[in-house]
Amino acid sequence: MSKVYAQASVSLDGFIAGPNGTGFDRLFAWCTAGTVETPTSQPDRLTYRTNAATAAYLRDLLEGTGALVIGRRLFDATNGWNGSHPLGKPVFVVTHEPPTDWVDTDTPYTFVTDGIASAIAQAQSAAGTLDVGVGPGTTVVQALDAGLLTELRLDLVPVTLGSGTPMLEGLTTQHTFADPRTIVGIGVTHLIYDI
Amino acid sequence: MSKVYAQASVSLDGFIAGPNGTGFDRLFAWCTAGTVETPTSQPDRLTYRTNAATAAYLRDLLEGTGALVIGRRLFDATNGWNGSHPLGKPVFVVTHEPPTDWVDTDTPYTFVTDGIASAIAQAQSAAGTLDVGVGPGTTVVQALDAGLLTELRLDLVPVTLGSGTPMLEGLTTQHTFADPRTIVGIGVTHLIYDI
């Protein structure tokens, strides 16, 4: 059974972004803190450099993921990765109102207006036997509350940001998971929770 | 060199207490989730039951701690543990205004009105070669920002609480630590950060 996972780099004080959209350099420093290379589908743009344990964790994600579900805020903030997502997979964007002027280039984008469950179902269909990645942000909270996530991957970064965007803000249900698998990287501890 | 440590049980969404002071049953379920017993100085009141790894982690804390620094809120909420703290060690309470009607019974309490640094210094003096525990809550934030903590121990509990009291709220400095030691318990993952 393919997974529906969420992954987030989160600070020790629980933020996935610092004040006024700062802090990403510190939250994602672990992506290039080592020597073992893990290329994405666009190696010039993004090749991870980590320790061997993190590299195995990332390869599993990169090779296992068949489609992504993201929120409109991330789509807008990255301008749809300028048409070319580093994973090179179909992306499903949850939004109330699709953009009228978007033209697909490398990455196929689908704008989903009928909610997170529909977006995940469409992404699963596109992914086939592969996994679906959700998030970060509001889409993760919605998927978790709707019981649609099967795995939560926290990349816990040993920094504090003081304020910013909380990782899981606005959950309406209290959840309990099993203990995680832990992987110790460089500048990051990966915690993998099966749901 | 003795340590000045903070320890907190924290939910995956970053809270040390749930909404309206609820959630403690779920945040502290790990304390009695196993079979290996670790008695405190008042075994009838609190004996931890965990796996062996957590027991070793707790013994290190219980035997190594010589004094505690807490905030006034915790003192009031527990009524000074009714005069008898489970660790059986001197407690230093940071407060603007000491209570006028408190009489020590088992646990010696000292009310410190000149701030966190003074409280930690007095606690270190009382602890001798042993460690000082700080917190939880505001005292941890103050000690961390003042550069007075040498270790942060997170007991990360695989539950979400949705809202409540954030673990590290109001930090004024952005901190970066080394990667933690990790200990996998039952219903908890211990992350020990040297600062």
mmCIF file of N, CA and C in Angstrom, chain B residues 55-112:
data_model
loop_
_atom_site.group_PDB
_atom_site.id
_atom_site.type_symbol
_atom_site.label_atom_id
_atom_site.label_comp_id
_atom_site.label_asym_id
_atom_site.label_seq_id
_atom_site.Cartn_x
_atom_site.Cartn_y
_atom_site.Cartn_z
ATOM 1 N N ALA B 55 14.653 4.397 31.756
ATOM 2 C CA ALA B 55 15.000 4.284 33.176
ATOM 3 C C ALA B 55 16.420 4.788 33.430
ATOM 4 N N ALA B 56 17.343 4.439 32.544
ATOM 5 C CA ALA B 56 18.722 4.910 32.707
ATOM 6 C C ALA B 56 18.790 6.428 32.577
ATOM 7 N N TYR B 57 18.029 6.955 31.637
ATOM 8 C CA TYR B 57 17.940 8.409 31.420
ATOM 9 C C TYR B 57 17.391 9.104 32.659
ATOM 10 N N LEU B 58 16.379 8.502 33.277
ATOM 11 C CA LEU B 58 15.755 9.102 34.464
ATOM 12 C C LEU B 58 16.655 8.990 35.694
ATOM 13 N N ARG B 59 17.302 7.837 35.856
ATOM 14 C CA ARG B 59 18.202 7.669 37.004
ATOM 15 C C ARG B 59 19.296 8.710 36.978
ATOM 16 N N ASP B 60 19.840 8.938 35.785
ATOM 17 C CA ASP B 60 20.878 9.950 35.603
ATOM 18 C C ASP B 60 20.374 11.309 36.099
ATOM 19 N N LEU B 61 19.129 11.627 35.754
ATOM 20 C CA LEU B 61 18.536 12.903 36.185
ATOM 21 C C LEU B 61 18.305 12.940 37.690
ATOM 22 N N LEU B 62 17.683 11.877 38.198
ATOM 23 C CA LEU B 62 17.286 11.877 39.611
ATOM 24 C C LEU B 62 18.510 11.915 40.522
ATOM 25 N N GLU B 63 19.518 11.105 40.155
ATOM 26 C CA GLU B 63 20.712 11.036 41.010
ATOM 27 C C GLU B 63 21.617 12.235 40.797
ATOM 28 N N GLY B 64 21.545 12.828 39.595
ATOM 29 C CA GLY B 64 22.480 13.908 39.291
ATOM 30 C C GLY B 64 22.017 15.285 39.712
ATOM 31 N N THR B 65 20.742 15.422 40.017
ATOM 32 C CA THR B 65 20.195 16.755 40.269
ATOM 33 C C THR B 65 20.327 17.145 41.734
ATOM 34 N N GLY B 66 20.900 18.333 41.960
ATOM 35 C CA GLY B 66 21.102 18.804 43.332
ATOM 36 C C GLY B 66 20.190 19.936 43.738
ATOM 37 N N ALA B 67 19.567 20.600 42.779
ATOM 38 C CA ALA B 67 18.660 21.715 43.097
ATOM 39 C C ALA B 67 17.843 22.037 41.856
ATOM 40 N N LEU B 68 16.729 22.728 42.076
ATOM 41 C CA LEU B 68 15.823 23.067 40.975
ATOM 42 C C LEU B 68 15.507 24.554 40.981
ATOM 43 N N VAL B 69 15.281 25.083 39.773
ATOM 44 C CA VAL B 69 14.809 26.464 39.617
ATOM 45 C C VAL B 69 13.471 26.396 38.884
ATOM 46 N N ILE B 70 12.430 26.960 39.464
ATOM 47 C CA ILE B 70 11.114 26.953 38.815
ATOM 48 C C ILE B 70 10.528 28.352 38.830
ATOM 49 N N GLY B 71 9.444 28.527 38.089
ATOM 50 C CA GLY B 71 8.748 29.810 38.080
ATOM 51 C C GLY B 71 7.631 29.827 39.108
ATOM 52 N N ARG B 72 7.122 31.021 39.345
ATOM 53 C CA ARG B 72 6.079 31.185 40.346
ATOM 54 C C ARG B 72 4.787 30.469 39.943
ATOM 55 N N ARG B 73 4.537 30.417 38.610
ATOM 56 C CA ARG B 73 3.294 29.797 38.159
ATOM 57 C C ARG B 73 3.239 28.316 38.557
ATOM 58 N N LEU B 74 4.377 27.623 38.352
ATOM 59 C CA LEU B 74 4.416 26.200 38.698
ATOM 60 C C LEU B 74 4.324 26.008 40.205
ATOM 61 N N PHE B 75 5.000 26.894 40.928
ATOM 62 C CA PHE B 75 4.919 26.822 42.397
ATOM 63 C C PHE B 75 3.472 26.952 42.857
ATOM 64 N N ASP B 76 2.766 27.931 42.285
ATOM 65 C CA ASP B 76 1.368 28.139 42.692
ATOM 66 C C ASP B 76 0.485 26.986 42.227
ATOM 67 N N ALA B 77 0.716 26.520 40.992
ATOM 68 C CA ALA B 77 -0.149 25.472 40.443
ATOM 69 C C ALA B 77 -0.058 24.187 41.263
ATOM 70 N N THR B 78 1.127 23.919 41.804
ATOM 71 C CA THR B 78 1.311 22.687 42.587
ATOM 72 C C THR B 78 1.247 22.960 44.080
ATOM 73 N N ASN B 79 1.022 24.213 44.452
ATOM 74 C CA ASN B 79 1.122 24.634 45.856
ATOM 75 C C ASN B 79 2.439 24.126 46.461
ATOM 76 N N GLY B 80 3.524 24.375 45.728
ATOM 77 C CA GLY B 80 4.834 23.915 46.210
ATOM 78 C C GLY B 80 4.848 22.418 46.490
ATOM 79 N N TRP B 81 4.183 21.669 45.593
ATOM 80 C CA TRP B 81 4.062 20.211 45.783
ATOM 81 C C TRP B 81 3.638 19.909 47.225
ATOM 82 N N ASN B 82 2.766 20.734 47.726
ATOM 83 C CA ASN B 82 2.287 20.606 49.115
ATOM 84 C C ASN B 82 3.442 20.466 50.113
ATOM 85 N N GLY B 83 4.523 21.182 49.787
ATOM 86 C CA GLY B 83 5.634 21.228 50.735
ATOM 87 C C GLY B 83 6.674 20.153 50.541
ATOM 88 N N SER B 84 6.469 19.280 49.545
ATOM 89 C CA SER B 84 7.356 18.129 49.447
ATOM 90 C C SER B 84 7.592 17.759 47.986
ATOM 91 N N HIS B 85 8.651 18.307 47.395
ATOM 92 C CA HIS B 85 8.943 18.031 45.994
ATOM 93 C C HIS B 85 9.421 16.599 45.818
ATOM 94 N N PRO B 86 8.932 15.900 44.745
ATOM 95 C CA PRO B 86 9.315 14.489 44.562
ATOM 96 C C PRO B 86 10.815 14.247 44.460
ATOM 97 N N LEU B 87 11.582 15.254 44.058
ATOM 98 C CA LEU B 87 13.027 15.044 43.973
ATOM 99 C C LEU B 87 13.713 15.217 45.329
ATOM 100 N N GLY B 88 13.025 15.803 46.287
ATOM 101 C CA GLY B 88 13.610 15.936 47.625
ATOM 102 C C GLY B 88 14.825 16.847 47.661
ATOM 103 N N LYS B 89 14.859 17.846 46.781
ATOM 104 C CA LYS B 89 16.021 18.748 46.704
ATOM 105 C C LYS B 89 15.558 20.194 46.885
ATOM 106 N N PRO B 90 16.465 21.078 47.215
ATOM 107 C CA PRO B 90 16.095 22.496 47.351
ATOM 108 C C PRO B 90 15.531 23.052 46.052
ATOM 109 N N VAL B 91 14.516 23.893 46.180
ATOM 110 C CA VAL B 91 13.854 24.493 45.027
ATOM 111 C C VAL B 91 13.944 26.008 45.133
ATOM 112 N N PHE B 92 14.371 26.643 44.049
ATOM 113 C CA PHE B 92 14.473 28.105 43.987
ATOM 114 C C PHE B 92 13.384 28.623 43.053
ATOM 115 N N VAL B 93 12.534 29.489 43.590
ATOM 116 C CA VAL B 93 11.357 29.963 42.873
ATOM 117 C C VAL B 93 11.592 31.405 42.433
ATOM 118 N N VAL B 94 11.591 31.615 41.095
ATOM 119 C CA VAL B 94 11.756 32.975 40.577
ATOM 120 C C VAL B 94 10.406 33.677 40.650
ATOM 121 N N THR B 95 10.346 34.804 41.334
ATOM 122 C CA THR B 95 9.080 35.496 41.533
ATOM 123 C C THR B 95 9.331 36.986 41.742
ATOM 124 N N HIS B 96 8.323 37.782 41.389
ATOM 125 C CA HIS B 96 8.436 39.210 41.672
ATOM 126 C C HIS B 96 8.115 39.506 43.135
ATOM 127 N N GLU B 97 7.222 38.697 43.688
ATOM 128 C CA GLU B 97 6.739 38.976 45.039
ATOM 129 C C GLU B 97 6.587 37.657 45.783
ATOM 130 N N PRO B 98 7.428 37.365 46.755
ATOM 131 C CA PRO B 98 7.336 36.084 47.474
ATOM 132 C C PRO B 98 6.019 35.978 48.231
ATOM 133 N N PRO B 99 5.509 34.753 48.386
ATOM 134 C CA PRO B 99 4.325 34.590 49.228
ATOM 135 C C PRO B 99 4.684 34.956 50.674
ATOM 136 N N THR B 100 3.718 35.498 51.387
ATOM 137 C CA THR B 100 3.990 35.936 52.769
ATOM 138 C C THR B 100 3.647 34.843 53.781
ATOM 139 N N ASP B 101 2.938 33.808 53.317
ATOM 140 C CA ASP B 101 2.410 32.834 54.275
ATOM 141 C C ASP B 101 3.000 31.439 54.089
ATOM 142 N N TRP B 102 4.101 31.324 53.332
ATOM 143 C CA TRP B 102 4.655 30.004 53.068
ATOM 144 C C TRP B 102 5.583 29.572 54.203
ATOM 145 N N VAL B 103 5.418 28.349 54.690
ATOM 146 C CA VAL B 103 6.299 27.789 55.708
ATOM 147 C C VAL B 103 6.873 26.482 55.166
ATOM 148 N N ASP B 104 8.193 26.384 55.085
ATOM 149 C CA ASP B 104 8.821 25.162 54.583
ATOM 150 C C ASP B 104 8.472 23.967 55.458
ATOM 151 N N THR B 105 8.211 22.830 54.777
ATOM 152 C CA THR B 105 8.084 21.583 55.536
ATOM 153 C C THR B 105 9.214 20.656 55.083
ATOM 154 N N ASP B 106 8.957 19.714 54.163
ATOM 155 C CA ASP B 106 10.027 18.814 53.726
ATOM 156 C C ASP B 106 11.048 19.505 52.817
ATOM 157 N N THR B 107 10.527 20.183 51.792
ATOM 158 C CA THR B 107 11.405 20.760 50.773
ATOM 159 C C THR B 107 11.782 22.191 51.135
ATOM 160 N N PRO B 108 13.074 22.503 51.138
ATOM 161 C CA PRO B 108 13.443 23.907 51.347
ATOM 162 C C PRO B 108 13.196 24.742 50.082
ATOM 163 N N TYR B 109 12.358 25.758 50.208
ATOM 164 C CA TYR B 109 12.079 26.671 49.105
ATOM 165 C C TYR B 109 12.769 28.004 49.361
ATOM 166 N N THR B 110 13.342 28.567 48.290
ATOM 167 C CA THR B 110 13.918 29.908 48.366
ATOM 168 C C THR B 110 13.247 30.755 47.302
ATOM 169 N N PHE B 111 12.715 31.891 47.684
ATOM 170 C CA PHE B 111 12.058 32.782 46.739
ATOM 171 C C PHE B 111 13.058 33.837 46.295
ATOM 172 N N VAL B 112 13.282 33.892 44.989
ATOM 173 C CA VAL B 112 14.342 34.734 44.421
ATOM 174 C C VAL B 112 13.678 35.870 43.653
#
